[in-house]
Short mmCIF file of C-alpha atoms in Angstrom, two decimals:
data_model
loop_
_atom_site.label_atom_id
_atom_site.label_comp_id
_atom_site.label_asym_id
_atom_site.label_seq_id
_atom_site.Cartn_x
_atom_site.Cartn_y
_atom_site.Cartn_z
CA MET U 1136 69.47 57.83 -134.21
CA THR U 1137 72.77 56.16 -135.04
CA LEU U 1138 75.18 56.22 -132.10
CA PRO U 1139 78.97 56.02 -132.34
CA VAL U 1140 79.08 52.63 -130.57
CA THR U 1141 76.61 49.74 -130.72
CA PRO U 1142 76.13 46.67 -128.52
CA ALA U 1143 77.55 44.62 -131.40
CA ASP U 1144 80.74 46.69 -131.25
CA VAL U 1145 81.10 45.81 -127.57
CA ASP U 1146 80.52 42.12 -128.28
CA ALA U 1147 83.22 42.21 -130.96
CA ALA U 1148 85.60 44.01 -128.61
CA ALA U 1149 85.08 41.37 -125.93
CA ALA U 1150 86.08 38.59 -128.31
CA ARG U 1151 89.05 40.59 -129.63
CA ILE U 1152 90.62 41.49 -126.28
CA GLU U 1153 89.79 38.32 -124.34
CA PRO U 1154 93.33 36.83 -124.56
CA PHE U 1155 94.93 40.03 -123.28
CA VAL U 1156 92.78 41.19 -120.32
CA HIS U 1157 91.47 39.72 -117.09
CA ARG U 1158 87.89 38.73 -116.42
CA THR U 1159 87.78 40.59 -113.13
CA PRO U 1160 85.86 39.32 -110.09
CA VAL U 1161 82.68 40.71 -108.58
CA LEU U 1162 82.77 41.30 -104.83
CA THR U 1163 80.16 42.18 -102.21
CA SER U 1164 79.94 43.63 -98.71
CA SER U 1165 77.10 42.60 -96.39
CA THR U 1166 77.98 45.56 -94.17
CA LEU U 1167 77.41 47.95 -97.03
CA ASP U 1168 74.22 46.20 -98.14
CA ARG U 1169 72.77 46.71 -94.66
CA GLU U 1170 73.88 50.35 -94.55
CA LEU U 1171 72.35 51.22 -97.93
CA ASP U 1172 69.37 48.83 -97.87
CA CYS U 1173 70.24 47.50 -101.32
CA ARG U 1174 72.44 44.84 -102.91
CA VAL U 1175 75.74 46.15 -104.23
CA PHE U 1176 78.02 44.20 -106.55
CA PHE U 1177 81.52 45.60 -107.11
CA LYS U 1178 83.21 44.87 -110.44
CA ALA U 1179 86.87 45.00 -109.36
CA GLU U 1180 88.60 46.61 -112.31
CA ASN U 1181 91.35 47.69 -109.93
CA LEU U 1182 92.50 44.08 -110.41
CA GLN U 1183 92.59 44.48 -114.20
CA LYS U 1184 95.78 44.58 -116.28
CA VAL U 1185 97.65 47.84 -115.48
CA GLY U 1186 95.37 48.23 -112.46
CA ALA U 1187 92.45 49.85 -114.30
CA PHE U 1188 89.61 49.26 -116.76
CA LYS U 1189 91.53 51.35 -119.29
CA ALA U 1190 93.38 48.23 -120.44
CA ARG U 1191 90.19 47.15 -122.18
CA GLY U 1192 89.69 50.17 -124.42
CA ALA U 1193 93.35 50.68 -125.24
CA THR U 1194 93.80 47.03 -126.20
CA ASN U 1195 90.70 47.05 -128.39
CA ALA U 1196 91.98 50.14 -130.23
CA ILE U 1197 95.54 48.87 -130.67
CA LEU U 1198 94.42 45.51 -132.03
CA GLN U 1199 92.49 47.28 -134.79
CA LEU U 1200 95.37 49.41 -136.08
CA ALA U 1201 96.71 48.86 -139.58
CA ASP U 1202 99.77 46.64 -139.97
CA ASP U 1203 101.88 49.61 -141.05
CA ALA U 1204 101.17 51.70 -137.92
CA ARG U 1205 104.36 53.46 -136.79
CA GLY U 1206 103.41 53.80 -133.15
CA VAL U 1207 100.76 55.32 -130.90
CA VAL U 1208 100.30 58.58 -129.00
CA THR U 1209 97.87 59.63 -126.30
CA HIS U 1210 97.39 62.18 -123.54
CA SER U 1211 96.50 60.91 -120.09
CA SER U 1212 96.69 61.66 -116.39
CA GLY U 1213 97.92 58.12 -115.92
CA ASN U 1214 95.70 55.06 -116.32
CA HIS U 1215 95.03 55.33 -120.07
CA GLY U 1216 98.72 56.05 -120.58
CA GLN U 1217 99.66 52.84 -118.78
CA ALA U 1218 96.99 50.95 -120.71
CA LEU U 1219 98.17 52.26 -124.07
CA ALA U 1220 101.78 51.42 -123.26
CA TYR U 1221 100.72 47.89 -122.26
CA ALA U 1222 98.56 47.44 -125.37
CA ALA U 1223 101.29 48.78 -127.66
CA SER U 1224 103.66 46.15 -126.28
CA ILE U 1225 101.29 43.43 -127.50
CA ARG U 1226 102.05 44.52 -131.07
CA ASP U 1227 105.61 45.70 -130.36
CA LEU U 1228 104.74 49.31 -131.23
CA PRO U 1229 106.44 52.39 -129.79
CA ALA U 1230 104.21 54.56 -127.58
CA TRP U 1231 104.35 58.21 -126.50
CA VAL U 1232 102.21 59.37 -123.58
CA VAL U 1233 101.65 63.07 -122.91
CA MET U 1234 101.02 63.63 -119.19
CA PRO U 1235 100.43 66.72 -117.04
CA ARG U 1236 103.33 67.64 -114.79
CA THR U 1237 100.91 67.37 -111.86
CA ALA U 1238 100.17 63.69 -112.52
CA PRO U 1239 101.03 61.40 -109.58
CA ARG U 1240 104.65 60.22 -109.74
CA LEU U 1241 103.37 56.67 -109.29
CA LYS U 1242 101.48 56.88 -112.58
CA ILE U 1243 104.30 58.58 -114.49
CA ASP U 1244 106.72 55.87 -113.38
CA ALA U 1245 104.23 53.14 -114.25
CA VAL U 1246 103.77 54.45 -117.81
CA ARG U 1247 107.53 54.38 -118.29
CA SER U 1248 107.74 50.89 -116.82
CA TYR U 1249 105.53 49.60 -119.65
CA GLY U 1250 107.98 50.97 -122.20
CA ALA U 1251 106.36 54.23 -123.28
CA GLU U 1252 108.09 57.58 -123.60
CA VAL U 1253 106.51 60.16 -121.28
CA VAL U 1254 106.15 63.75 -122.49
CA LEU U 1255 105.31 66.15 -119.64
CA CYS U 1256 103.38 69.40 -120.13
CA ASP U 1257 100.92 71.73 -118.40
CA HIS U 1258 97.45 70.27 -117.86
CA ALA U 1259 95.85 72.69 -120.36
CA GLU U 1260 98.39 71.83 -123.07
CA ARG U 1261 97.89 68.06 -123.24
CA GLU U 1262 95.96 67.95 -126.51
CA SER U 1263 98.22 70.42 -128.35
CA THR U 1264 101.32 68.63 -127.09
CA ALA U 1265 99.95 65.28 -128.23
CA ALA U 1266 99.21 66.73 -131.67
CA ALA U 1267 102.81 67.94 -131.88
CA VAL U 1268 104.09 64.46 -131.01
CA VAL U 1269 101.88 62.93 -133.72
CA GLU U 1270 103.27 65.43 -136.22
CA ARG U 1271 106.85 64.65 -135.20
CA THR U 1272 106.59 60.86 -135.06
CA GLY U 1273 103.90 59.88 -137.55
CA ALA U 1274 102.30 57.77 -134.85
CA VAL U 1275 98.52 57.29 -134.46
CA LEU U 1276 96.60 59.22 -131.81
CA ILE U 1277 94.48 56.99 -129.57
CA HIS U 1278 92.19 59.32 -127.67
CA PRO U 1279 91.63 58.27 -124.04
CA PHE U 1280 87.82 58.35 -124.27
CA ASP U 1281 86.48 60.04 -127.43
CA ASP U 1282 87.20 57.06 -129.72
CA PRO U 1283 84.57 54.45 -130.64
CA ARG U 1284 87.13 51.64 -130.35
CA VAL U 1285 88.05 52.74 -126.84
CA ILE U 1286 84.41 53.13 -125.76
CA ALA U 1287 83.55 49.67 -127.09
CA GLY U 1288 86.47 48.20 -125.19
CA GLN U 1289 85.45 49.89 -121.96
CA GLY U 1290 81.95 48.53 -122.43
CA THR U 1291 83.28 45.00 -122.01
CA ALA U 1292 83.57 45.58 -118.25
CA THR U 1293 79.80 46.00 -118.07
CA LEU U 1294 79.25 43.12 -120.50
CA GLU U 1295 81.08 40.85 -118.05
CA LEU U 1296 79.26 42.33 -115.07
CA VAL U 1297 75.77 41.63 -116.46
CA ASP U 1298 76.86 38.06 -117.21
CA GLN U 1299 78.26 37.60 -113.70
CA VAL U 1300 75.32 39.24 -111.88
CA PRO U 1301 71.85 38.74 -113.41
CA ASN U 1302 68.96 41.16 -112.99
CA LEU U 1303 70.82 44.34 -112.12
CA ASP U 1304 68.63 47.42 -111.79
CA VAL U 1305 71.34 50.07 -112.10
CA ILE U 1306 75.04 50.38 -112.84
CA VAL U 1307 77.14 53.14 -111.26
CA ALA U 1308 80.58 54.09 -112.59
CA PRO U 1309 82.91 57.07 -112.40
CA ILE U 1310 82.72 59.66 -115.16
CA GLY U 1311 85.46 61.90 -116.44
CA GLY U 1312 85.75 61.82 -120.21
CA GLY U 1313 82.83 59.39 -120.32
CA GLY U 1314 84.31 56.35 -122.07
CA LEU U 1315 83.52 53.91 -119.26
CA LEU U 1316 80.02 55.20 -118.58
CA SER U 1317 79.01 55.44 -122.25
CA GLY U 1318 80.22 51.88 -122.75
CA ALA U 1319 78.15 50.84 -119.74
CA ALA U 1320 75.09 52.64 -121.11
CA THR U 1321 75.51 50.93 -124.49
CA VAL U 1322 75.46 47.52 -122.83
CA GLY U 1323 72.79 48.39 -120.27
CA SER U 1324 70.36 49.65 -122.89
CA ALA U 1325 70.64 46.39 -124.83
CA GLN U 1326 69.47 44.11 -122.01
CA LYS U 1327 66.03 42.52 -122.11
CA ARG U 1328 65.22 44.65 -119.09
CA PRO U 1329 67.27 47.82 -119.73
CA ILE U 1330 69.61 48.77 -116.91
CA ARG U 1331 69.74 52.37 -115.72
CA VAL U 1332 73.22 53.93 -115.72
CA VAL U 1333 74.45 56.56 -113.26
CA GLY U 1334 77.78 58.37 -113.33
CA ALA U 1335 79.64 59.51 -110.22
CA GLU U 1336 81.51 62.81 -110.49
CA PRO U 1337 83.20 65.16 -107.99
CA PHE U 1338 81.62 68.58 -107.55
CA ALA U 1339 85.03 70.03 -108.47
CA VAL U 1340 84.79 68.67 -112.03
CA ASP U 1341 81.05 68.53 -112.66
CA ASP U 1342 80.87 69.31 -116.38
CA ALA U 1343 79.27 65.92 -117.14
CA TYR U 1344 76.48 66.61 -114.64
CA ARG U 1345 75.86 70.05 -116.14
CA SER U 1346 76.06 68.71 -119.69
CA LEU U 1347 73.42 66.04 -119.17
CA LYS U 1348 71.20 68.41 -117.19
CA THR U 1349 71.23 71.12 -119.86
CA GLY U 1350 71.42 68.89 -122.93
CA VAL U 1351 74.44 70.88 -124.12
CA ARG U 1352 77.99 69.61 -123.68
CA GLN U 1353 79.72 71.95 -121.27
CA PRO U 1354 83.44 72.79 -121.34
CA GLY U 1355 85.67 71.05 -118.85
CA VAL U 1356 86.47 72.84 -115.60
CA GLU U 1357 89.63 74.93 -115.87
CA SER U 1358 92.45 74.06 -113.44
CA PRO U 1359 90.34 71.55 -111.50
CA VAL U 1360 91.41 70.50 -108.02
CA THR U 1361 90.20 67.10 -106.81
CA LEU U 1362 91.63 63.95 -105.28
CA ALA U 1363 90.02 62.02 -108.13
CA ASP U 1364 92.87 62.72 -110.57
CA GLY U 1365 91.52 60.16 -113.04
CA LEU U 1366 88.40 62.29 -113.61
CA LEU U 1367 89.98 65.63 -114.50
CA THR U 1368 89.10 65.56 -118.20
CA GLY U 1369 85.99 67.11 -119.68
CA LEU U 1370 83.20 64.99 -121.14
CA GLY U 1371 83.93 63.86 -124.72
CA ALA U 1372 81.63 64.53 -127.67
CA ARG U 1373 80.94 60.87 -128.48
CA PRO U 1374 80.32 59.81 -124.88
CA PHE U 1375 78.02 62.82 -124.47
CA ALA U 1376 76.01 61.77 -127.53
CA ILE U 1377 75.65 58.22 -126.21
CA LEU U 1378 74.83 59.19 -122.64
CA SER U 1379 72.31 61.81 -123.72
CA ALA U 1380 70.51 59.45 -126.08
CA LEU U 1381 70.38 56.62 -123.53
CA GLY U 1382 69.20 58.70 -120.58
CA ALA U 1383 72.18 58.44 -118.26
CA GLU U 1384 72.29 60.45 -115.04
CA VAL U 1385 75.13 61.82 -112.92
CA VAL U 1386 75.44 62.17 -109.13
CA ARG U 1387 77.94 64.70 -107.79
CA VAL U 1388 79.99 63.89 -104.71
CA THR U 1389 82.13 65.84 -102.26
CA GLU U 1390 85.82 65.25 -101.68
CA ALA U 1391 85.04 64.09 -98.13
CA ALA U 1392 82.56 61.53 -99.46
CA VAL U 1393 85.18 60.20 -101.87
CA LEU U 1394 87.74 59.86 -99.08
CA GLU U 1395 85.29 58.05 -96.81
CA ALA U 1396 84.34 55.66 -99.64
CA ALA U 1397 87.95 54.88 -100.55
CA TYR U 1398 88.76 54.27 -96.88
CA PHE U 1399 85.78 51.94 -96.46
CA ILE U 1400 86.77 49.87 -99.50
CA LEU U 1401 90.34 49.63 -98.27
CA GLN U 1402 89.55 48.79 -94.66
CA ARG U 1403 86.40 46.68 -94.93
CA MET U 1404 86.79 45.06 -98.37
CA LYS U 1405 90.61 44.84 -98.39
CA LEU U 1406 90.82 46.41 -101.86
CA VAL U 1407 93.22 49.16 -102.86
CA VAL U 1408 91.33 51.74 -104.92
CA GLU U 1409 92.28 55.17 -106.17
CA PRO U 1410 89.93 58.00 -105.19
CA SER U 1411 88.43 58.08 -108.71
CA GLY U 1412 87.42 54.44 -108.30
CA ALA U 1413 85.67 55.18 -105.02
CA THR U 1414 83.34 57.83 -106.44
CA PRO U 1415 80.52 55.35 -107.21
CA LEU U 1416 80.32 54.27 -103.57
CA ALA U 1417 80.39 57.94 -102.59
CA ALA U 1418 77.41 58.46 -104.92
CA LEU U 1419 75.46 55.59 -103.36
CA ARG U 1420 76.04 57.00 -99.90
CA SER U 1421 75.28 60.58 -100.96
CA GLU U 1422 71.91 59.80 -102.54
CA PRO U 1423 70.82 56.46 -101.04
CA ASP U 1424 67.14 56.88 -101.93
CA ARG U 1425 68.04 56.44 -105.62
CA PHE U 1426 69.30 52.93 -104.93
CA ARG U 1427 67.25 51.58 -102.02
CA ASN U 1428 65.90 48.05 -102.61
CA ARG U 1429 67.78 47.86 -105.92
CA ARG U 1430 70.45 45.51 -107.27
CA VAL U 1431 73.32 47.85 -108.01
CA GLY U 1432 76.42 47.10 -110.06
CA VAL U 1433 79.40 49.32 -109.21
CA ILE U 1434 82.49 49.50 -111.40
CA ILE U 1435 85.64 50.19 -109.37
CA SER U 1436 87.60 51.82 -112.16
CA GLY U 1437 91.16 51.50 -110.85
CA GLY U 1438 93.60 50.99 -108.03
CA ASN U 1439 96.68 52.97 -109.05
CA THR U 1440 97.37 55.13 -106.03
CA ASP U 1441 100.24 56.03 -103.74
CA LEU U 1442 97.76 56.24 -100.82
CA ALA U 1443 98.70 59.86 -100.18
CA TRP U 1444 95.02 60.47 -99.41
CA LEU U 1445 94.93 57.92 -96.60
CA GLY U 1446 95.85 60.29 -93.78
CA ALA U 1447 93.08 62.72 -94.72
CA ALA U 1448 90.60 59.83 -94.99
CA GLU U 1449 91.49 58.54 -91.54
CA ALA U 1450 91.06 62.03 -90.07
CA ILE U 1451 87.52 62.17 -91.49
CA THR U 1452 86.34 58.62 -90.83
CA LEU U 1453 87.85 58.25 -87.36
CA ARG U 1454 86.75 61.57 -85.93
CA PRO U 1455 84.86 61.35 -82.60
CA GLY U 1456 81.38 59.92 -82.93
CA THR U 1457 82.03 58.07 -86.19
CA SER U 1458 83.06 54.54 -87.04
CA PRO U 1459 85.12 53.23 -89.96
#
């Protein structure tokens, strides 16, 4: 079966984007290793350009555009929009980013700060609004996750991780549209000892879990409500094909588990993460038997947050009888 993205595509992406992205560090927590009875290695993509792994895929896509490209368009809840605006600036291209009105103000402002024009719309109208902008401007649509160039670029995070940490047994990453996880699966499957890949997804937006369980891509959840605003999109067709073929799994997590994980990373590891980026740790804590005695790579997807969730997290983690 021919998949939309190959390990060679990821290798090529890594060479292409290397001058424009960070090689992010890998961090550990002995406290967490003792708690979970495994070794956990955090790939800190919250320290990436624009504060998220999305810089990788957007840059890989932009660098492959034709010389006569008139600009780029995307729809995004925030991180891909920032990434596309950043990548467009590398080639001095105009960028338009369609964002839901409910997107965090922090992310809307950040997209504008990179020079893109923000077009606000209702969450359900993002794709149609983006199509209208393409029609009006003649710019090229760069899909946030259902684009082979974007998936290959996202896969470079895992490519770095397996170089930095040998002999991983499993890699856990958030899943929304599936670009990051399908890139991880592409790289993981190509190792001499293939690495299992697990996605972390809130119960509130669990279409990826249901899709991989049934073998049929399920529609995205309508009007989803979750603190993990970076995971609101439904699973893309190309990521679904890759993840299905390579045997990926998904663990669902509660909102409380996400809050507790984000708070732990902030307080104990001194890293600012957005709730979406904390879902992998929530998955490890929710189903620890999956990971016991394993070497686990975790991709922290991003750190773009206004910390509005912090009060709720403190109320949960500091309630009587618990410890941070």
